Amino acid sequence: MKVYFCGSIRGGRDDVHIYRRIVQKLQSYGSVLTEHVGSTEISERGEDAASGGDRIIHDRDVDWLQQSDVVVAEVTNPSLGVGYELGRAVAMETKNILCLFRPSSGRRLSAMIRGADDGDQFVVKDYREEEVENILEEFFIHLKRT
Ligand SMILES: O=c1[nH]c(=O)n([C@H]2C[C@H](O)[C@@H](COP(=O)(O)O)O2)cc1CO
């Protein structure tokens, strides 16, 4: 199984330790194409994409998104890139999408994400940090049954 993980980069790296936890857990289910999102070596300046710059990052990520079976996004820290990836994933119509949000942040999730939940292919789940592995486990058990 190929998993595409989305998390904020230029939107801010405050939650990188949670992204790393999520990536580690996701790796027990398949290959995580965007492993770098959970790396503490990537700052909010983003990846160093050498000469190709942002176009290389964009085209590579859209290609990975197309290849992926499942999209998991940590959406607590708002990020334009994550919102864009989710919109593209929905338009592809074949992806199973899980968005994870922590209400303890005091933020209110965008209606364009919360309101996209259809209880089936696009699921938004509120969680507490300590529950994250269990939430992922439940999601992947359910996926196997469908
Ligand atoms: O350097 C990068 N590498 C990269 O893969 N991304 C992708 C993956 C993340 O899920 C998402 C983060 O978007 P943003 O940088 O707008 O927060 O975009 C984004 C950047 C920088 O925008």
mmCIF file with all atom_site columns, C-alpha atoms and ligand atoms in Angstrom:
data_model
loop_
_atom_site.group_PDB
_atom_site.id
_atom_site.type_symbol
_atom_site.label_atom_id
_atom_site.label_alt_id
_atom_site.label_comp_id
_atom_site.label_asym_id
_atom_site.label_entity_id
_atom_site.label_seq_id
_atom_site.pdbx_PDB_ins_code
_atom_site.Cartn_x
_atom_site.Cartn_y
_atom_site.Cartn_z
_atom_site.occupancy
_atom_site.B_iso_or_equiv
_atom_site.pdbx_formal_charge
_atom_site.auth_seq_id
_atom_site.auth_comp_id
_atom_site.auth_asym_id
_atom_site.auth_atom_id
_atom_site.pdbx_PDB_model_num
ATOM   1   C CA  . MET A 1 1   ? 0.000   0.000  0.000   1.00 0.00 ? 1   MET A CA  1
ATOM   2   C CA  . LYS A 1 2   ? 1.212   3.487  -0.850  1.00 0.00 ? 2   LYS A CA  1
ATOM   3   C CA  . VAL A 1 3   ? 0.407   6.213  1.643   1.00 0.00 ? 3   VAL A CA  1
ATOM   4   C CA  . TYR A 1 4   ? 0.634   9.947  1.026   1.00 0.00 ? 4   TYR A CA  1
ATOM   5   C CA  . PHE A 1 5   ? 1.044   11.885 4.271   1.00 0.00 ? 5   PHE A CA  1
ATOM   6   C CA  . CYS A 1 6   ? 0.299   15.630 4.343   1.00 0.00 ? 6   CYS A CA  1
ATOM   7   C CA  . GLY A 1 7   ? 1.479   18.018 7.040   1.00 0.00 ? 7   GLY A CA  1
ATOM   8   C CA  . SER A 1 8   ? 2.390   21.671 7.214   1.00 0.00 ? 8   SER A CA  1
ATOM   9   C CA  . ILE A 1 9   ? 5.844   22.773 6.032   1.00 0.00 ? 9   ILE A CA  1
ATOM   10  C CA  . ARG A 1 10  ? 5.862   26.455 5.052   1.00 0.00 ? 10  ARG A CA  1
ATOM   11  C CA  . GLY A 1 11  ? 2.677   26.850 7.080   1.00 0.00 ? 11  GLY A CA  1
ATOM   12  C CA  . GLY A 1 12  ? 4.833   26.266 10.179  1.00 0.00 ? 12  GLY A CA  1
ATOM   13  C CA  . ARG A 1 13  ? 6.621   23.297 11.734  1.00 0.00 ? 13  ARG A CA  1
ATOM   14  C CA  . ASP A 1 14  ? 5.285   23.433 15.308  1.00 0.00 ? 14  ASP A CA  1
ATOM   15  C CA  . ASP A 1 15  ? 3.713   19.962 14.999  1.00 0.00 ? 15  ASP A CA  1
ATOM   16  C CA  . VAL A 1 16  ? 6.626   18.175 13.344  1.00 0.00 ? 16  VAL A CA  1
ATOM   17  C CA  . HIS A 1 17  ? 7.021   15.791 16.303  1.00 0.00 ? 17  HIS A CA  1
ATOM   18  C CA  . ILE A 1 18  ? 3.432   14.594 15.767  1.00 0.00 ? 18  ILE A CA  1
ATOM   19  C CA  . TYR A 1 19  ? 3.999   14.264 12.013  1.00 0.00 ? 19  TYR A CA  1
ATOM   20  C CA  . ARG A 1 20  ? 6.965   12.064 12.804  1.00 0.00 ? 20  ARG A CA  1
ATOM   21  C CA  . ARG A 1 21  ? 4.871   9.848  15.063  1.00 0.00 ? 21  ARG A CA  1
ATOM   22  C CA  . ILE A 1 22  ? 2.234   9.539  12.358  1.00 0.00 ? 22  ILE A CA  1
ATOM   23  C CA  . VAL A 1 23  ? 4.798   8.704  9.653   1.00 0.00 ? 23  VAL A CA  1
ATOM   24  C CA  . GLN A 1 24  ? 6.341   6.011  11.881  1.00 0.00 ? 24  GLN A CA  1
ATOM   25  C CA  . LYS A 1 25  ? 2.956   4.392  12.451  1.00 0.00 ? 25  LYS A CA  1
ATOM   26  C CA  . LEU A 1 26  ? 1.985   4.683  8.777   1.00 0.00 ? 26  LEU A CA  1
ATOM   27  C CA  . GLN A 1 27  ? 5.170   2.864  7.811   1.00 0.00 ? 27  GLN A CA  1
ATOM   28  C CA  . SER A 1 28  ? 3.761   -0.258 9.464   1.00 0.00 ? 28  SER A CA  1
ATOM   29  C CA  . TYR A 1 29  ? 0.970   -0.275 6.854   1.00 0.00 ? 29  TYR A CA  1
ATOM   30  C CA  . GLY A 1 30  ? 2.881   0.488  3.698   1.00 0.00 ? 30  GLY A CA  1
ATOM   31  C CA  . SER A 1 31  ? 5.330   2.811  2.051   1.00 0.00 ? 31  SER A CA  1
ATOM   32  C CA  . VAL A 1 32  ? 5.004   6.484  2.972   1.00 0.00 ? 32  VAL A CA  1
ATOM   33  C CA  . LEU A 1 33  ? 5.848   8.481  -0.138  1.00 0.00 ? 33  LEU A CA  1
ATOM   34  C CA  . THR A 1 34  ? 6.152   11.795 1.714   1.00 0.00 ? 34  THR A CA  1
ATOM   35  C CA  . GLU A 1 35  ? 8.253   10.594 4.626   1.00 0.00 ? 35  GLU A CA  1
ATOM   36  C CA  . HIS A 1 36  ? 10.165  13.908 4.563   1.00 0.00 ? 36  HIS A CA  1
ATOM   37  C CA  . VAL A 1 37  ? 7.129   15.778 5.959   1.00 0.00 ? 37  VAL A CA  1
ATOM   38  C CA  . GLY A 1 38  ? 7.894   14.163 9.337   1.00 0.00 ? 38  GLY A CA  1
ATOM   39  C CA  . SER A 1 39  ? 11.589  15.011 9.274   1.00 0.00 ? 39  SER A CA  1
ATOM   40  C CA  . THR A 1 40  ? 12.927  17.486 11.818  1.00 0.00 ? 40  THR A CA  1
ATOM   41  C CA  . GLU A 1 41  ? 15.623  18.362 9.289   1.00 0.00 ? 41  GLU A CA  1
ATOM   42  C CA  . ILE A 1 42  ? 13.091  20.184 7.115   1.00 0.00 ? 42  ILE A CA  1
ATOM   43  C CA  . SER A 1 43  ? 12.401  23.680 8.390   1.00 0.00 ? 43  SER A CA  1
ATOM   44  C CA  . GLU A 1 44  ? 9.553   25.986 7.477   1.00 0.00 ? 44  GLU A CA  1
ATOM   45  C CA  . ARG A 1 45  ? 11.642  27.159 4.528   1.00 0.00 ? 45  ARG A CA  1
ATOM   46  C CA  . GLY A 1 46  ? 10.838  23.823 2.903   1.00 0.00 ? 46  GLY A CA  1
ATOM   47  C CA  . GLU A 1 47  ? 12.954  21.379 0.959   1.00 0.00 ? 47  GLU A CA  1
ATOM   48  C CA  . ASP A 1 48  ? 16.015  22.374 -0.899  1.00 0.00 ? 48  ASP A CA  1
ATOM   49  C CA  . ALA A 1 49  ? 14.873  21.397 -4.364  1.00 0.00 ? 49  ALA A CA  1
ATOM   50  C CA  . ALA A 1 50  ? 18.118  22.457 -6.002  1.00 0.00 ? 50  ALA A CA  1
ATOM   51  C CA  . SER A 1 51  ? 17.773  24.039 -9.426  1.00 0.00 ? 51  SER A CA  1
ATOM   52  C CA  . GLY A 1 52  ? 14.220  22.930 -10.233 1.00 0.00 ? 52  GLY A CA  1
ATOM   53  C CA  . GLY A 1 53  ? 12.817  24.769 -7.236  1.00 0.00 ? 53  GLY A CA  1
ATOM   54  C CA  . ASP A 1 54  ? 9.181   24.683 -6.279  1.00 0.00 ? 54  ASP A CA  1
ATOM   55  C CA  . ARG A 1 55  ? 7.954   23.277 -9.590  1.00 0.00 ? 55  ARG A CA  1
ATOM   56  C CA  . ILE A 1 56  ? 9.931   20.094 -8.969  1.00 0.00 ? 56  ILE A CA  1
ATOM   57  C CA  . ILE A 1 57  ? 8.376   19.757 -5.511  1.00 0.00 ? 57  ILE A CA  1
ATOM   58  C CA  . HIS A 1 58  ? 4.874   20.398 -6.829  1.00 0.00 ? 58  HIS A CA  1
ATOM   59  C CA  . ASP A 1 59  ? 5.096   18.020 -9.800  1.00 0.00 ? 59  ASP A CA  1
ATOM   60  C CA  . ARG A 1 60  ? 6.713   15.247 -7.761  1.00 0.00 ? 60  ARG A CA  1
ATOM   61  C CA  . ASP A 1 61  ? 4.064   15.538 -5.031  1.00 0.00 ? 61  ASP A CA  1
ATOM   62  C CA  . VAL A 1 62  ? 1.117   15.529 -7.461  1.00 0.00 ? 62  VAL A CA  1
ATOM   63  C CA  . ASP A 1 63  ? 2.641   12.444 -9.085  1.00 0.00 ? 63  ASP A CA  1
ATOM   64  C CA  . TRP A 1 64  ? 2.975   10.733 -5.668  1.00 0.00 ? 64  TRP A CA  1
ATOM   65  C CA  . LEU A 1 65  ? -0.590  11.737 -4.839  1.00 0.00 ? 65  LEU A CA  1
ATOM   66  C CA  . GLN A 1 66  ? -1.758  10.036 -8.021  1.00 0.00 ? 66  GLN A CA  1
ATOM   67  C CA  . GLN A 1 67  ? 0.132   6.857  -7.125  1.00 0.00 ? 67  GLN A CA  1
ATOM   68  C CA  . SER A 1 68  ? -1.136  6.684  -3.554  1.00 0.00 ? 68  SER A CA  1
ATOM   69  C CA  . ASP A 1 69  ? -3.941  4.461  -2.263  1.00 0.00 ? 69  ASP A CA  1
ATOM   70  C CA  . VAL A 1 70  ? -4.523  6.387  0.954   1.00 0.00 ? 70  VAL A CA  1
ATOM   71  C CA  . VAL A 1 71  ? -4.055  10.030 1.960   1.00 0.00 ? 71  VAL A CA  1
ATOM   72  C CA  . VAL A 1 72  ? -3.584  10.899 5.630   1.00 0.00 ? 72  VAL A CA  1
ATOM   73  C CA  . ALA A 1 73  ? -3.363  14.579 6.580   1.00 0.00 ? 73  ALA A CA  1
ATOM   74  C CA  . GLU A 1 74  ? -2.624  16.231 9.922   1.00 0.00 ? 74  GLU A CA  1
ATOM   75  C CA  . VAL A 1 75  ? -4.639  19.431 9.515   1.00 0.00 ? 75  VAL A CA  1
ATOM   76  C CA  . THR A 1 76  ? -4.350  21.163 12.892  1.00 0.00 ? 76  THR A CA  1
ATOM   77  C CA  . ASN A 1 77  ? -1.712  23.638 11.727  1.00 0.00 ? 77  ASN A CA  1
ATOM   78  C CA  . PRO A 1 78  ? -3.234  25.423 8.712   1.00 0.00 ? 78  PRO A CA  1
ATOM   79  C CA  . SER A 1 79  ? -1.247  24.968 5.510   1.00 0.00 ? 79  SER A CA  1
ATOM   80  C CA  . LEU A 1 80  ? -2.023  26.079 1.958   1.00 0.00 ? 80  LEU A CA  1
ATOM   81  C CA  . GLY A 1 81  ? -0.105  23.112 0.567   1.00 0.00 ? 81  GLY A CA  1
ATOM   82  C CA  . VAL A 1 82  ? -2.067  20.580 2.646   1.00 0.00 ? 82  VAL A CA  1
ATOM   83  C CA  . GLY A 1 83  ? -5.385  22.169 1.642   1.00 0.00 ? 83  GLY A CA  1
ATOM   84  C CA  . TYR A 1 84  ? -4.307  22.016 -1.998  1.00 0.00 ? 84  TYR A CA  1
ATOM   85  C CA  . GLU A 1 85  ? -3.225  18.370 -1.733  1.00 0.00 ? 85  GLU A CA  1
ATOM   86  C CA  . LEU A 1 86  ? -6.552  17.436 -0.158  1.00 0.00 ? 86  LEU A CA  1
ATOM   87  C CA  . GLY A 1 87  ? -8.490  19.232 -2.887  1.00 0.00 ? 87  GLY A CA  1
ATOM   88  C CA  . ARG A 1 88  ? -6.499  17.451 -5.590  1.00 0.00 ? 88  ARG A CA  1
ATOM   89  C CA  . ALA A 1 89  ? -6.973  14.101 -3.819  1.00 0.00 ? 89  ALA A CA  1
ATOM   90  C CA  . VAL A 1 90  ? -10.758 14.597 -3.679  1.00 0.00 ? 90  VAL A CA  1
ATOM   91  C CA  . ALA A 1 91  ? -10.797 15.450 -7.390  1.00 0.00 ? 91  ALA A CA  1
ATOM   92  C CA  . MET A 1 92  ? -9.002  12.157 -8.126  1.00 0.00 ? 92  MET A CA  1
ATOM   93  C CA  . GLU A 1 93  ? -12.114 10.408 -6.688  1.00 0.00 ? 93  GLU A CA  1
ATOM   94  C CA  . THR A 1 94  ? -10.379 7.104  -5.896  1.00 0.00 ? 94  THR A CA  1
ATOM   95  C CA  . LYS A 1 95  ? -8.538  7.980  -2.700  1.00 0.00 ? 95  LYS A CA  1
ATOM   96  C CA  . ASN A 1 96  ? -9.379  7.111  0.873   1.00 0.00 ? 96  ASN A CA  1
ATOM   97  C CA  . ILE A 1 97  ? -8.691  10.257 2.843   1.00 0.00 ? 97  ILE A CA  1
ATOM   98  C CA  . LEU A 1 98  ? -8.257  10.674 6.604   1.00 0.00 ? 98  LEU A CA  1
ATOM   99  C CA  . CYS A 1 99  ? -7.810  14.145 8.137   1.00 0.00 ? 99  CYS A CA  1
ATOM   100 C CA  . LEU A 1 100 ? -6.635  14.383 11.737  1.00 0.00 ? 100 LEU A CA  1
ATOM   101 C CA  . PHE A 1 101 ? -7.375  17.469 13.841  1.00 0.00 ? 101 PHE A CA  1
ATOM   102 C CA  . ARG A 1 102 ? -6.536  18.307 17.477  1.00 0.00 ? 102 ARG A CA  1
ATOM   103 C CA  . PRO A 1 103 ? -9.265  20.466 19.091  1.00 0.00 ? 103 PRO A CA  1
ATOM   104 C CA  . SER A 1 104 ? -6.891  21.056 22.036  1.00 0.00 ? 104 SER A CA  1
ATOM   105 C CA  . SER A 1 105 ? -5.051  23.501 19.739  1.00 0.00 ? 105 SER A CA  1
ATOM   106 C CA  . GLY A 1 106 ? -7.904  25.985 20.298  1.00 0.00 ? 106 GLY A CA  1
ATOM   107 C CA  . ARG A 1 107 ? -8.229  26.359 16.518  1.00 0.00 ? 107 ARG A CA  1
ATOM   108 C CA  . ARG A 1 108 ? -11.370 25.818 14.488  1.00 0.00 ? 108 ARG A CA  1
ATOM   109 C CA  . LEU A 1 109 ? -10.854 23.643 11.427  1.00 0.00 ? 109 LEU A CA  1
ATOM   110 C CA  . SER A 1 110 ? -11.710 25.139 8.040   1.00 0.00 ? 110 SER A CA  1
ATOM   111 C CA  . ALA A 1 111 ? -15.260 24.407 6.892   1.00 0.00 ? 111 ALA A CA  1
ATOM   112 C CA  . MET A 1 112 ? -13.766 23.327 3.564   1.00 0.00 ? 112 MET A CA  1
ATOM   113 C CA  . ILE A 1 113 ? -12.133 20.384 5.336   1.00 0.00 ? 113 ILE A CA  1
ATOM   114 C CA  . ARG A 1 114 ? -14.637 19.630 8.130   1.00 0.00 ? 114 ARG A CA  1
ATOM   115 C CA  . GLY A 1 115 ? -17.507 20.100 5.678   1.00 0.00 ? 115 GLY A CA  1
ATOM   116 C CA  . ALA A 1 116 ? -15.988 17.664 3.157   1.00 0.00 ? 116 ALA A CA  1
ATOM   117 C CA  . ASP A 1 117 ? -16.430 14.691 5.534   1.00 0.00 ? 117 ASP A CA  1
ATOM   118 C CA  . ASP A 1 118 ? -18.745 12.183 3.863   1.00 0.00 ? 118 ASP A CA  1
ATOM   119 C CA  . GLY A 1 119 ? -18.260 9.441  6.469   1.00 0.00 ? 119 GLY A CA  1
ATOM   120 C CA  . ASP A 1 120 ? -16.781 7.198  3.811   1.00 0.00 ? 120 ASP A CA  1
ATOM   121 C CA  . GLN A 1 121 ? -14.003 8.263  1.449   1.00 0.00 ? 121 GLN A CA  1
ATOM   122 C CA  . PHE A 1 122 ? -13.253 11.530 3.238   1.00 0.00 ? 122 PHE A CA  1
ATOM   123 C CA  . VAL A 1 123 ? -13.152 11.272 7.024   1.00 0.00 ? 123 VAL A CA  1
ATOM   124 C CA  . VAL A 1 124 ? -12.250 13.985 9.539   1.00 0.00 ? 124 VAL A CA  1
ATOM   125 C CA  . LYS A 1 125 ? -11.282 12.752 12.960  1.00 0.00 ? 125 LYS A CA  1
ATOM   126 C CA  . ASP A 1 126 ? -10.747 14.855 16.091  1.00 0.00 ? 126 ASP A CA  1
ATOM   127 C CA  . TYR A 1 127 ? -8.084  13.358 18.322  1.00 0.00 ? 127 TYR A CA  1
ATOM   128 C CA  . ARG A 1 128 ? -5.734  13.884 21.232  1.00 0.00 ? 128 ARG A CA  1
ATOM   129 C CA  . GLU A 1 129 ? -2.034  13.439 20.634  1.00 0.00 ? 129 GLU A CA  1
ATOM   130 C CA  . GLU A 1 130 ? -1.748  10.365 22.842  1.00 0.00 ? 130 GLU A CA  1
ATOM   131 C CA  . GLU A 1 131 ? -4.462  8.606  20.808  1.00 0.00 ? 131 GLU A CA  1
ATOM   132 C CA  . VAL A 1 132 ? -2.871  9.028  17.410  1.00 0.00 ? 132 VAL A CA  1
ATOM   133 C CA  . GLU A 1 133 ? -1.571  5.483  16.900  1.00 0.00 ? 133 GLU A CA  1
ATOM   134 C CA  . ASN A 1 134 ? -4.924  3.950  17.924  1.00 0.00 ? 134 ASN A CA  1
ATOM   135 C CA  . ILE A 1 135 ? -6.857  6.225  15.595  1.00 0.00 ? 135 ILE A CA  1
ATOM   136 C CA  . LEU A 1 136 ? -4.640  5.171  12.693  1.00 0.00 ? 136 LEU A CA  1
ATOM   137 C CA  . GLU A 1 137 ? -5.020  1.520  13.633  1.00 0.00 ? 137 GLU A CA  1
ATOM   138 C CA  . GLU A 1 138 ? -8.818  1.795  13.587  1.00 0.00 ? 138 GLU A CA  1
ATOM   139 C CA  . PHE A 1 139 ? -8.752  3.551  10.236  1.00 0.00 ? 139 PHE A CA  1
ATOM   140 C CA  . PHE A 1 140 ? -6.565  0.907  8.600   1.00 0.00 ? 140 PHE A CA  1
ATOM   141 C CA  . ILE A 1 141 ? -8.554  -2.010 10.073  1.00 0.00 ? 141 ILE A CA  1
ATOM   142 C CA  . HIS A 1 142 ? -11.682 -0.502 8.561   1.00 0.00 ? 142 HIS A CA  1
ATOM   143 C CA  . LEU A 1 143 ? -9.900  -0.003 5.227   1.00 0.00 ? 143 LEU A CA  1
ATOM   144 C CA  . LYS A 1 144 ? -8.976  -3.689 5.031   1.00 0.00 ? 144 LYS A CA  1
ATOM   145 C CA  . ARG A 1 145 ? -12.608 -4.686 5.510   1.00 0.00 ? 145 ARG A CA  1
ATOM   146 C CA  . THR A 1 146 ? -13.900 -2.480 2.683   1.00 0.00 ? 146 THR A CA  1
HETATM 147 O O1  . LIG B 2 .   ? 9.217   21.739 0.547   1.00 0.00 ? 1   LIG B O1  1
HETATM 148 C C1  . LIG B 2 .   ? 8.070   21.256 0.465   1.00 0.00 ? 1   LIG B C1  1
HETATM 149 N N1  . LIG B 2 .   ? 7.892   19.922 0.213   1.00 0.00 ? 1   LIG B N1  1
HETATM 150 C C2  . LIG B 2 .   ? 6.662   19.327 0.149   1.00 0.00 ? 1   LIG B C2  1
HETATM 151 O O2  . LIG B 2 .   ? 6.574   18.110 -0.086  1.00 0.00 ? 1   LIG B O2  1
HETATM 152 N N2  . LIG B 2 .   ? 5.527   20.107 0.380   1.00 0.00 ? 1   LIG B N2  1
HETATM 153 C C3  . LIG B 2 .   ? 4.185   19.480 0.379   1.00 0.00 ? 1   LIG B C3  1
HETATM 154 C C4  . LIG B 2 .   ? 4.035   18.343 1.379   1.00 0.00 ? 1   LIG B C4  1
HETATM 155 C C5  . LIG B 2 .   ? 3.195   18.905 2.515   1.00 0.00 ? 1   LIG B C5  1
HETATM 156 O O3  . LIG B 2 .   ? 2.115   18.000 2.808   1.00 0.00 ? 1   LIG B O3  1
HETATM 157 C C6  . LIG B 2 .   ? 2.654   20.226 2.014   1.00 0.00 ? 1   LIG B C6  1
HETATM 158 C C7  . LIG B 2 .   ? 2.994   21.397 2.917   1.00 0.00 ? 1   LIG B C7  1
HETATM 159 O O4  . LIG B 2 .   ? 2.585   22.610 2.330   1.00 0.00 ? 1   LIG B O4  1
HETATM 160 P P1  . LIG B 2 .   ? 3.027   24.037 2.944   1.00 0.00 ? 1   LIG B P1  1
HETATM 161 O O5  . LIG B 2 .   ? 4.504   24.192 2.721   1.00 0.00 ? 1   LIG B O5  1
HETATM 162 O O6  . LIG B 2 .   ? 2.189   25.046 2.180   1.00 0.00 ? 1   LIG B O6  1
HETATM 163 O O7  . LIG B 2 .   ? 2.702   24.025 4.420   1.00 0.00 ? 1   LIG B O7  1
HETATM 164 O O8  . LIG B 2 .   ? 3.221   20.442 0.715   1.00 0.00 ? 1   LIG B O8  1
HETATM 165 C C8  . LIG B 2 .   ? 5.659   21.456 0.584   1.00 0.00 ? 1   LIG B C8  1
HETATM 166 C C9  . LIG B 2 .   ? 6.898   22.066 0.631   1.00 0.00 ? 1   LIG B C9  1
HETATM 167 C C10 . LIG B 2 .   ? 7.082   23.529 0.894   1.00 0.00 ? 1   LIG B C10 1
HETATM 168 O O9  . LIG B 2 .   ? 5.937   24.275 0.536   1.00 0.00 ? 1   LIG B O9  1
#
